[in-house]
């Protein structure tokens, strides 16, 4: 092993967003781009705490285009920067929740997860990278801010040549096993261990859920379909549903991962998971249960027979029924939801007499609450739910949780929701995304809304009156850190809300998200389509924001 220091020029655009650094593949392919960012991460860690002896790095990605090249580079940089060992997922693949589990199970120093999640892949698509801490969760803002600062002034990075033979320069990441490299100059050793991340993860799921009840359900004529969207969860779904729960192979679709996700958009929602949606909304022919997950396996969409469960409701249902699951049979400590997520979970928490925390968008804000034992379940409206079994959102976990509930209750998905709404009332909810808008136009929409902060309160819009509006700030109750500008909230006197946010995960132009919520206590209106029930709120949102006038867009790109 031979360590080299390579001079480099900083890039000025390496600011991590909601979930790591995401850019076009072409940007990541620029000389030194990935290296600079990885070195900035390592420099931040070395400065903060230094590397303990035997420090291990977990490494894997969602298998998208450029994953393999990036993994080779990162292994060489980890060796040069003093890591003793890298645990890499076979073929370079680890779902995001599996990576979180690996970090926790093997007590690694941290992990690098290579993913742009639900963003499109392939040579023209996106790539991404994110650092997770030793608790298995995404690095908090104070770390990502330091990484960005370092990336702006970086002058060199360290990289090791692990083999003298140029033809063998690539490390075999496809064969399970251990390779040891000697550093003659320091006398130290560097180990690359290729692991099967699927088994470890499946074992964890089997510990949490009642697999025998789910197996019985699946053998009883109950028909399910899981859509892997050509992304990372395919092998996990095969192991869990087919091998361990004896579901027929035909209950899986798009479960062979591909570097460009079959040319699709690996985002499990009603727009992009259209193959599954067709099957689940086929009238009488529709199956009992459908689910999909995203590029890196941390999101989930839950469908019943001709029925869509909003992620906000899903979190509330999981919280209300947690004791049906062996892992949570003694109850949950608390729940947390991101600010734009509906207040459905709050109603459950109130009834269970447990706390409900409201955090900014992004999973990194849940870590402290989970580490402190304040919450067990967390969720976001963006198809993310999970618990403290890991420190990431977890798509297959949510699917198994739902199957566990259905197996125990013996009712349909729709019946579960109708009963839930009858008990708690319904927080009617929808999100409208306007994607790829010129940045200036998007900013002008936000500025226009903010300019009305003083004039909006007490204003009447049809049946609704504005109570307050603000730009959401979060004060972390555990470490006291403050995160400002986390989304504009317009709160109405009856508890309805409109939230506006700019996405922090896109790579082209800007995306404006409008989150709409109205509370409906009356059971006779619970069957209504959300778009119908929210029609007036939608009009108000467009009138306050002047979005159509300022962007020239007449309709959202995606409605969830
Ligand atoms: C989106 C979602 C957010 C989620 C993030 C990462 O962020 O809104 O809730 O945590 O994606 O999800 P934004 O800033 O674009 O709204 V994933 O599945 O990319 O790791
Ligand atoms: Co994801």
Coordinates of C-alpha atoms and ligand atoms in Angstrom, one line a residue:
X1 CA 0.0 0.0 0.0
X2 CA 1.4 3.4 -1.0
X3 CA -0.2 6.6 0.2
X4 CA -0.1 9.7 -2.0
X5 CA -1.2 13.3 -1.3
X6 CA -2.8 14.9 -4.4
X7 CA -3.1 18.6 -4.9
X8 CA -6.6 19.8 -5.7
X9 CA -8.7 22.9 -6.4
X10 CA -11.9 23.5 -4.3
X11 CA -15.4 23.4 -5.9
X12 CA -17.8 26.0 -4.5
X13 CA -21.0 23.9 -4.8
X14 CA -20.5 21.1 -2.3
X15 CA -23.1 22.2 0.2
X16 CA -25.0 19.1 1.5
X17 CA -28.8 19.5 1.2
X18 CA -31.7 17.8 3.0
X19 CA -29.9 14.4 2.7
X20 CA -26.3 14.6 1.7
X21 CA -24.7 16.0 -1.5
X22 CA -26.6 15.4 -4.7
X23 CA -25.5 16.4 -8.1
X24 CA -25.7 15.2 -11.7
X25 CA -23.4 12.2 -12.4
X26 CA -21.5 14.4 -14.8
X27 CA -20.6 16.8 -11.9
X28 CA -19.4 13.9 -9.7
X29 CA -17.3 12.6 -12.6
X30 CA -15.2 15.8 -12.7
X31 CA -11.6 15.2 -11.7
X32 CA -11.3 15.6 -7.9
X33 CA -15.0 16.3 -7.2
X34 CA -15.8 13.1 -5.2
X35 CA -12.3 13.1 -3.7
X36 CA -12.6 16.7 -2.5
X37 CA -15.9 16.0 -0.8
X38 CA -14.8 12.7 0.8
X39 CA -11.6 14.4 2.1
X40 CA -13.7 17.2 3.5
X41 CA -15.7 14.7 5.4
X42 CA -12.7 12.9 6.7
X43 CA -11.0 16.2 7.7
X44 CA -14.1 17.2 9.6
X45 CA -14.1 13.9 11.5
X46 CA -10.4 13.8 12.1
X47 CA -10.6 17.4 13.5
X48 CA -13.6 16.7 15.7
X49 CA -12.7 13.4 17.3
X50 CA -9.8 11.8 15.6
X51 CA -9.9 8.2 14.5
X52 CA -9.8 5.6 17.2
X53 CA -7.6 2.6 16.7
X54 CA -9.2 0.0 14.5
X55 CA -11.7 2.6 13.1
X56 CA -14.1 1.0 10.6
X57 CA -16.0 2.7 7.8
X58 CA -19.2 1.1 6.5
X59 CA -19.6 1.7 2.8
X60 CA -22.3 1.0 0.2
X61 CA -24.8 2.6 -2.1
X62 CA -28.1 2.1 -3.9
X63 CA -26.3 0.6 -6.9
X64 CA -26.9 3.5 -9.2
X65 CA -24.6 4.4 -12.1
X66 CA -21.2 5.5 -10.8
X67 CA -21.6 3.6 -7.5
X68 CA -18.8 1.1 -8.3
X69 CA -16.2 3.7 -9.3
X70 CA -17.0 5.8 -6.3
X71 CA -16.6 2.9 -4.0
X72 CA -13.2 2.0 -5.3
X73 CA -12.0 5.6 -4.8
X74 CA -13.5 5.8 -1.3
X75 CA -11.8 2.6 -0.2
X76 CA -8.5 3.9 -1.3
X77 CA -9.1 7.2 0.5
X78 CA -10.2 5.5 3.7
X79 CA -7.0 3.5 3.7
X80 CA -4.9 6.7 3.2
X81 CA -6.8 8.6 5.9
X82 CA -6.1 6.0 8.6
X83 CA -9.2 3.8 8.7
X84 CA -8.2 0.3 9.7
X85 CA -11.1 -1.4 7.9
X86 CA -13.9 -0.8 5.4
X87 CA -17.1 -2.9 5.5
X88 CA -18.5 -2.8 2.0
X89 CA -21.8 -4.3 0.9
X90 CA -21.5 -7.0 -1.7
X91 CA -21.4 -5.5 -5.2
X92 CA -21.2 -2.2 -3.4
X93 CA -24.9 -2.3 -2.6
X94 CA -26.5 -1.5 0.8
X95 CA -29.9 0.0 1.2
X96 CA -29.9 3.2 3.4
X97 CA -31.6 1.5 6.3
X98 CA -29.4 -1.6 6.0
X99 CA -26.3 0.7 6.0
X100 CA -27.7 2.3 9.2
X101 CA -28.1 -1.2 10.7
X102 CA -24.6 -2.3 9.7
X103 CA -23.1 0.8 11.3
X104 CA -24.9 0.0 14.6
X105 CA -24.5 -3.7 14.6
X106 CA -20.7 -3.7 13.9
X107 CA -20.1 -0.5 15.9
X108 CA -18.3 1.2 13.0
X109 CA -17.0 4.7 13.3
X110 CA -19.5 5.8 10.7
X111 CA -20.5 5.1 7.2
X112 CA -20.7 6.6 3.7
X113 CA -23.9 6.0 1.8
X114 CA -23.8 6.6 -1.9
X115 CA -27.3 7.5 -3.1
X116 CA -29.4 10.1 -4.7
X117 CA -32.5 8.2 -3.3
X118 CA -35.6 8.7 -5.4
X119 CA -33.8 10.9 -8.0
X120 CA -33.3 9.4 -11.4
X121 CA -30.1 7.4 -12.2
X122 CA -28.0 6.6 -15.2
X123 CA -25.2 8.6 -16.9
X124 CA -27.6 11.6 -17.3
X125 CA -29.1 11.1 -13.9
X126 CA -28.1 12.0 -10.3
X127 CA -25.5 10.7 -7.9
X128 CA -25.2 11.4 -4.2
X129 CA -23.2 10.8 -1.1
X130 CA -24.0 11.2 2.6
X131 CA -22.1 10.6 5.8
X132 CA -23.7 8.7 8.7
X133 CA -22.4 8.9 12.3
X134 CA -21.7 6.0 14.7
X135 CA -25.3 6.0 15.8
X136 CA -26.3 5.0 12.3
X137 CA -27.9 8.3 11.5
X138 CA -27.2 11.1 9.0
X139 CA -24.6 13.7 10.2
X140 CA -26.3 16.6 11.9
X141 CA -26.2 20.1 10.5
X142 CA -23.2 21.3 12.5
X143 CA -21.2 18.5 10.8
X144 CA -22.5 19.0 7.3
X145 CA -21.9 22.8 7.7
X146 CA -18.2 22.1 8.6
X147 CA -17.8 19.7 5.7
X148 CA -19.1 22.4 3.3
X149 CA -16.7 25.0 4.8
X150 CA -13.7 22.6 4.4
X151 CA -14.8 21.8 0.8
X152 CA -14.4 25.5 -0.1
X153 CA -10.8 25.7 0.9
X154 CA -9.5 22.2 0.4
X155 CA -6.0 22.0 -1.2
X156 CA -5.2 18.3 -1.2
X157 CA -6.6 14.9 -0.6
X158 CA -5.0 11.6 0.4
X159 CA -5.4 8.4 -1.5
X160 CA -3.7 5.0 -1.3
X161 CA -2.6 2.7 -4.1
X162 CA -3.6 -0.7 -2.7
X163 CA -2.0 -2.9 -5.3
X164 CA 1.3 -2.7 -7.1
X165 CA -0.2 -4.4 -10.1
X166 CA -2.1 -1.8 -12.1
X167 CA -4.4 -4.5 -13.6
X168 CA -5.4 -5.5 -10.1
X169 CA -5.9 -1.9 -8.9
X170 CA -9.7 -2.5 -8.4
X171 CA -10.6 -4.3 -5.2
X172 CA -13.0 -7.2 -5.6
X173 CA -16.2 -6.0 -4.0
X174 CA -18.3 -8.9 -5.4
X175 CA -17.0 -11.8 -3.4
X176 CA -17.8 -12.1 0.3
X177 CA -14.6 -12.2 2.2
X178 CA -11.7 -10.3 3.7
X179 CA -8.6 -8.8 2.0
X180 CA -5.8 -7.4 4.1
X181 CA -3.3 -4.9 2.8
X182 CA 0.0 -4.1 4.5
X183 CA 1.4 -0.6 4.8
X184 CA 5.1 -1.2 4.8
X185 CA 6.0 2.4 5.8
X186 CA 3.8 2.4 9.0
X187 CA 3.6 -1.3 9.6
X188 CA -0.2 -1.0 9.9
X189 CA -2.7 -3.1 8.1
X190 CA -5.8 -2.1 6.2
X191 CA -8.7 -4.6 5.7
X192 CA -11.5 -4.6 3.2
X193 CA -14.4 -6.8 4.2
X194 CA -17.1 -7.6 1.8
X195 CA -20.4 -8.4 3.6
X196 CA -23.8 -9.7 2.8
X197 CA -25.9 -6.7 4.1
X198 CA -29.2 -8.4 3.0
X199 CA -29.0 -11.2 5.6
X200 CA -28.2 -8.9 8.5
X201 CA -31.1 -6.7 7.6
X202 CA -33.5 -9.6 7.1
X203 CA -32.5 -11.0 10.5
X204 CA -33.3 -7.6 12.2
X205 CA -36.7 -7.5 10.5
X206 CA -37.4 -11.0 11.7
X207 CA -36.6 -10.0 15.3
X208 CA -39.0 -7.0 15.2
X209 CA -42.1 -8.4 13.5
X210 CA -44.4 -11.4 13.9
X211 CA -43.2 -13.4 10.9
X212 CA -45.3 -16.4 11.6
X213 CA -48.5 -14.3 11.7
X214 CA -47.5 -12.6 8.4
X215 CA -46.7 -15.9 6.9
X216 CA -50.1 -17.2 7.8
X217 CA -51.8 -14.2 6.3
X218 CA -49.9 -14.6 3.0
X219 CA -50.8 -18.3 2.9
X220 CA -54.5 -17.5 3.5
X221 CA -55.3 -16.2 0.0
X222 CA -54.3 -12.6 0.9
X223 CA -52.7 -11.2 -2.2
X224 CA -49.8 -8.7 -2.1
X225 CA -47.5 -7.0 -4.6
X226 CA -44.2 -5.3 -3.8
X227 CA -42.6 -3.0 -6.4
X228 CA -38.9 -2.6 -6.0
X229 CA -38.8 0.0 -8.8
X230 CA -35.6 -1.6 -10.2
X231 CA -33.8 -0.3 -7.2
X232 CA -31.9 -1.5 -4.1
X233 CA -34.7 -3.3 -2.2
X234 CA -35.1 -6.1 -4.8
X235 CA -32.7 -8.6 -3.1
X236 CA -34.0 -7.6 0.3
X237 CA -37.6 -8.2 -0.8
X238 CA -36.7 -11.6 -2.3
X239 CA -35.1 -12.7 0.9
X240 CA -37.8 -11.4 3.2
X241 CA -41.1 -12.0 1.3
X242 CA -40.2 -15.0 -0.8
X243 CA -37.5 -16.9 1.1
X244 CA -38.6 -16.2 4.7
X245 CA -42.3 -15.4 4.4
X246 CA -43.1 -17.9 1.6
X247 CA -44.9 -15.3 -0.6
X248 CA -45.0 -16.5 -4.3
X249 CA -42.3 -15.0 -6.5
X250 CA -45.0 -13.4 -8.5
X251 CA -45.7 -11.0 -5.6
X252 CA -42.5 -9.1 -6.4
X253 CA -42.2 -6.8 -9.4
X254 CA -39.2 -4.8 -10.7
X255 CA -37.0 -6.4 -8.1
X256 CA -33.8 -6.7 -10.1
X257 CA -31.7 -3.6 -9.3
X258 CA -30.4 -1.7 -12.3
X259 CA -28.0 1.2 -12.6
X260 CA -30.6 3.4 -14.1
X261 CA -33.6 2.0 -12.3
X262 CA -35.0 0.6 -15.6
X263 CA -35.0 4.2 -17.0
X264 CA -37.6 5.1 -14.4
X265 CA -37.9 7.5 -11.5
X266 CA -37.5 5.3 -8.3
X267 CA -39.9 7.4 -6.3
X268 CA -42.8 5.4 -4.7
X269 CA -45.8 7.6 -5.2
X270 CA -49.0 7.6 -7.2
X271 CA -47.3 9.2 -10.2
X272 CA -44.0 7.3 -10.5
X273 CA -45.1 3.8 -9.3
X274 CA -47.7 3.7 -12.0
X275 CA -47.3 -0.1 -12.7
X276 CA -48.2 -0.9 -9.2
X277 CA -50.9 1.7 -9.0
X278 CA -52.6 0.1 -12.0
X279 CA -52.6 -3.3 -10.3
X280 CA -53.9 -1.9 -7.0
X281 CA -56.6 0.3 -8.6
X282 CA -58.0 -2.4 -10.9
X283 CA -61.5 -2.4 -9.3
X284 CA -62.6 -5.9 -8.3
X285 CA -59.4 -7.4 -9.7
X286 CA -57.2 -5.3 -7.4
X287 CA -55.0 -7.1 -4.9
X288 CA -55.3 -6.8 -1.1
X289 CA -52.0 -5.0 -0.4
X290 CA -49.5 -3.2 -2.5
X291 CA -46.2 -1.5 -1.5
X292 CA -43.2 0.1 -3.2
X293 CA -39.9 1.6 -2.1
X294 CA -37.5 4.1 -3.5
X295 CA -33.9 4.1 -5.0
X296 CA -32.1 3.5 -1.7
X297 CA -34.9 1.6 0.1
X298 CA -35.8 4.2 2.8
X299 CA -39.2 5.3 1.5
X300 CA -42.4 3.3 1.3
X301 CA -45.8 3.7 -0.3
X302 CA -48.7 1.7 1.1
X303 CA -51.7 0.8 -1.0
X304 CA -54.8 -1.2 -0.2
X305 CA -57.4 -2.5 -2.6
X306 CA -58.3 0.6 -4.6
X307 CA -57.0 2.6 -1.7
X308 CA -54.0 4.9 -1.1
X309 CA -52.6 5.5 2.4
X310 CA -51.0 9.0 2.8
X311 CA -47.7 8.7 4.5
X312 CA -48.9 11.0 7.3
X313 CA -51.8 8.7 8.0
X314 CA -49.5 5.7 7.8
X315 CA -47.4 7.1 10.6
X316 CA -50.5 7.7 12.7
X317 CA -51.8 4.2 12.1
X318 CA -48.5 2.6 13.0
X319 CA -48.3 4.6 16.2
X320 CA -51.9 3.7 17.1
X321 CA -51.4 0.0 16.5
X322 CA -47.7 -0.4 17.6
X323 CA -48.5 -2.8 20.3
X324 CA -49.6 -5.4 17.8
X325 CA -45.9 -5.7 16.8
X326 CA -43.7 -7.8 19.0
X327 CA -40.9 -5.2 19.1
X328 CA -43.3 -2.5 20.3
X329 CA -45.6 -4.6 22.4
X330 CA -44.9 -2.6 25.5
X331 CA -45.8 0.6 23.8
X332 CA -43.8 3.5 22.3
X333 CA -42.0 6.3 24.1
X334 CA -43.1 9.0 21.7
X335 CA -43.4 10.0 18.1
X336 CA -41.8 12.7 15.9
X337 CA -42.9 14.0 12.6
X338 CA -41.4 16.6 10.2
X339 CA -43.1 19.9 10.3
X340 CA -44.9 19.6 6.9
X341 CA -46.2 16.1 7.9
X342 CA -49.9 16.2 8.9
X343 CA -51.0 16.4 12.5
X344 CA -52.6 12.9 12.4
X345 CA -49.8 11.4 14.5
X346 CA -50.2 14.2 17.1
X347 CA -53.8 13.0 17.7
X348 CA -52.7 9.5 18.3
X349 CA -49.9 10.7 20.6
X350 CA -52.3 12.8 22.6
X351 CA -54.6 9.8 23.1
X352 CA -51.7 7.6 24.1
X353 CA -50.5 10.3 26.4
X354 CA -47.0 10.3 24.9
X355 CA -45.0 13.2 23.4
X356 CA -45.1 14.2 19.8
X357 CA -42.2 16.3 18.4
X358 CA -42.2 18.5 15.3
X359 CA -38.9 18.7 13.5
X360 CA -37.7 20.2 10.2
X361 CA -37.7 18.2 7.0
X362 CA -34.9 15.6 6.8
X363 CA -34.2 12.5 8.8
X364 CA -31.1 14.0 10.5
X365 CA -33.3 15.8 12.9
X366 CA -34.8 12.7 14.4
X367 CA -31.5 11.2 15.5
X368 CA -31.1 13.1 18.8
X369 CA -34.6 12.4 19.9
X370 CA -34.2 8.6 19.2
X371 CA -30.7 8.5 20.9
X372 CA -32.2 10.2 24.0
X373 CA -35.0 7.6 24.1
X374 CA -37.7 10.3 23.6
X375 CA -39.3 8.8 20.6
X376 CA -39.7 5.3 19.1
X377 CA -41.5 6.1 15.8
X378 CA -40.7 8.9 13.4
X379 CA -42.2 9.9 10.0
X380 CA -42.3 12.3 7.2
X381 CA -45.0 13.0 4.7
X382 CA -42.6 12.2 1.9
X383 CA -43.2 8.5 2.2
X384 CA -40.7 8.0 5.1
X385 CA -41.4 6.1 8.3
X386 CA -39.2 4.3 10.7
X387 CA -38.4 3.6 14.3
X388 CA -35.4 3.5 16.6
X389 CA -34.3 0.1 15.3
X390 CA -32.1 2.1 13.0
X391 CA -31.4 5.8 12.5
X392 CA -32.8 6.1 9.0
X393 CA -36.2 5.8 7.5
X394 CA -36.9 2.3 6.4
X395 CA -39.1 1.3 3.5
X396 CA -39.4 -2.5 4.1
X397 CA -39.8 -2.0 7.8
X398 CA -43.0 0.0 7.1
X399 CA -44.3 -2.6 4.7
X400 CA -43.7 -5.4 7.3
X401 CA -45.3 -3.2 10.0
X402 CA -48.4 -2.9 7.9
X403 CA -48.5 -6.6 7.1
X404 CA -48.1 -7.3 10.8
X405 CA -51.1 -5.0 11.6
X406 CA -53.3 -6.5 8.9
X407 CA -52.4 -10.1 10.0
X408 CA -53.4 -9.3 13.6
X409 CA -56.5 -7.3 12.8
X410 CA -57.8 -9.4 10.0
X411 CA -59.3 -6.4 8.2
X412 CA -58.5 -4.6 5.0
X413 CA -56.2 -1.6 4.6
X414 CA -59.3 0.6 3.9
X415 CA -61.1 -0.7 6.9
X416 CA -58.1 0.1 9.1
X417 CA -58.1 3.7 7.8
X418 CA -61.8 4.2 8.1
X419 CA -61.7 2.9 11.7
X420 CA -58.7 5.1 12.5
X421 CA -60.5 8.2 11.1
X422 CA -63.7 7.4 12.9
X423 CA -61.7 7.3 16.2
X424 CA -59.3 10.2 15.7
X425 CA -60.8 12.3 12.9
X426 CA -59.2 12.7 9.5
X427 CA -56.4 15.1 8.7
X428 CA -57.0 15.5 5.0
X429 CA -53.7 16.0 3.4
X430 CA -51.9 16.5 0.1
X431 CA -48.6 17.8 -1.3
X432 CA -48.3 19.5 -4.6
X433 CA -44.9 19.7 -6.2
X434 CA -43.9 22.1 -8.9
X435 CA -40.6 20.7 -10.1
X436 CA -37.7 22.2 -12.1
X437 CA -38.7 25.8 -11.9
X438 CA -36.1 28.5 -12.6
X439 CA -34.4 29.3 -9.3
X440 CA -35.2 33.1 -9.6
X441 CA -38.9 32.4 -10.1
X442 CA -39.1 30.0 -7.2
X443 CA -37.3 32.5 -4.9
X444 CA -39.7 35.2 -6.0
X445 CA -42.7 33.1 -4.9
X446 CA -41.2 32.6 -1.5
X447 CA -40.2 36.3 -1.1
X448 CA -43.8 37.2 -2.1
X449 CA -45.3 35.1 0.6
X450 CA -42.9 36.3 3.2
X451 CA -43.7 39.9 2.4
X452 CA -47.3 39.1 3.6
X453 CA -46.3 37.9 7.0
X454 CA -47.6 41.0 8.7
X455 CA -50.7 41.5 6.6
X456 CA -52.0 37.9 6.4
X457 CA -53.0 37.3 10.1
X458 CA -56.8 37.8 10.6
X459 CA -57.4 37.8 6.8
X460 CA -60.4 35.8 5.6
X461 CA -60.2 33.4 2.6
X462 CA -63.7 32.0 2.1
X463 CA -64.4 29.8 5.2
X464 CA -60.9 30.1 6.4
X465 CA -59.2 32.8 8.5
X466 CA -55.4 33.1 8.9
X467 CA -54.3 32.8 12.5
X468 CA -50.5 33.2 12.2
X469 CA -47.7 32.7 9.7
X470 CA -44.0 32.2 10.1
X471 CA -40.8 30.6 8.8
X472 CA -40.4 27.5 10.9
X473 CA -37.5 27.4 13.3
X474 CA -36.5 24.3 15.2
X475 CA -34.8 24.3 18.6
X476 CA -33.4 20.9 19.2
X477 CA -34.4 19.9 22.7
X478 CA -31.4 17.6 23.2
X479 CA -28.4 19.6 22.0
X480 CA -29.9 23.0 21.9
X481 CA -29.0 23.7 18.3
X482 CA -31.3 26.0 16.2
X483 CA -32.2 25.5 12.6
X484 CA -33.9 28.5 10.9
X485 CA -35.8 28.9 7.6
X486 CA -37.3 25.4 7.5
X487 CA -40.4 26.2 5.6
X488 CA -43.2 28.8 5.6
X489 CA -46.3 28.0 7.6
X490 CA -49.7 29.6 7.2
X491 CA -51.8 28.4 10.0
X492 CA -55.6 28.9 10.0
X493 CA -57.9 29.4 13.0
X494 CA -59.6 26.0 12.5
X495 CA -56.2 24.1 12.5
X496 CA -55.9 23.9 8.7
X497 CA -52.4 24.7 7.3
X498 CA -50.6 25.5 4.1
X499 CA -46.9 25.1 4.1
X500 CA -44.5 26.2 1.4
X501 CA -40.9 24.9 1.1
X502 CA -38.2 24.7 -1.5
X503 CA -36.8 21.2 -2.0
X504 CA -33.2 20.5 -0.8
X505 CA -32.7 17.3 -2.8
X506 CA -33.1 18.4 -6.4
X507 CA -30.3 18.9 -8.9
X508 CA -32.0 21.0 -11.5
X509 CA -33.6 24.3 -11.0
X510 CA -35.9 24.6 -7.9
X511 CA -38.8 22.6 -6.7
X512 CA -41.6 24.3 -4.8
X513 CA -43.6 22.1 -2.5
X514 CA -47.0 23.1 -1.2
X515 CA -48.3 21.1 1.7
X516 CA -52.0 21.3 2.3
X517 CA -53.9 20.1 5.4
X518 CA -57.4 20.4 6.7
X519 CA -59.0 18.6 9.6
X520 CA -62.3 16.7 9.0
X521 CA -63.9 15.3 12.2
X522 CA -67.1 14.3 10.4
X523 CA -67.2 10.6 9.5
X524 CA -69.6 11.1 6.6
X525 CA -67.0 13.1 4.7
X526 CA -64.1 10.7 5.4
X527 CA -64.5 8.9 2.1
X528 CA -63.9 12.1 0.1
X529 CA -60.9 12.3 -2.3
X530 CA -58.3 14.6 -0.8
X531 CA -58.1 16.8 -3.9
X532 CA -61.8 17.4 -3.6
X533 CA -61.8 18.0 0.1
X534 CA -58.8 20.4 -0.2
X535 CA -60.1 22.3 -3.3
X536 CA -60.5 25.5 -1.4
X537 CA -57.2 25.3 0.4
X538 CA -55.5 24.7 -3.0
X539 CA -57.1 27.9 -4.4
X540 CA -56.0 29.9 -1.3
X541 CA -52.4 28.6 -1.6
X542 CA -52.2 29.7 -5.2
X543 CA -53.8 33.1 -4.4
X544 CA -51.4 33.9 -1.5
X545 CA -48.3 32.7 -3.4
X546 CA -49.2 34.0 -6.9
X547 CA -47.4 30.8 -8.0
X548 CA -49.0 30.6 -11.4
X549 CA -48.3 34.2 -12.2
X550 CA -44.7 34.1 -11.1
X551 CA -43.7 30.7 -12.6
X552 CA -46.0 30.3 -15.6
X553 CA -47.0 26.8 -14.3
X554 CA -50.6 26.0 -14.2
X555 CA -50.5 22.6 -12.5
X556 CA -48.2 20.7 -10.2
X557 CA -45.8 18.1 -11.6
X558 CA -46.5 15.6 -8.9
X559 CA -49.4 15.4 -6.5
X560 CA -49.1 13.1 -3.5
Ligands
LIG1 C1 -37.2 15.3 0.4 C2 -38.3 15.0 1.4 C3 -37.8 14.8 2.8 C4 -36.8 13.7 2.8 C5 -35.7 13.9 1.8 C6 -34.8 12.8 1.7 O1 -36.5 16.4 0.8 O2 -39.2 16.1 1.4 O3 -38.9 14.6 3.7 O4 -36.2 13.5 4.1 O5 -36.3 14.2 0.5 O6 -35.5 11.6 1.3 P1 -36.7 17.8 0.0 O7 -35.7 18.8 0.6 O8 -36.5 17.6 -1.4 O9 -38.1 18.2 0.3 V1 -34.6 10.4 0.5 O10 -35.6 9.1 0.3 O11 -34.0 11.2 -0.6 O12 -33.3 10.0 1.4
LIG2 CO1 -34.6 7.5 -0.2

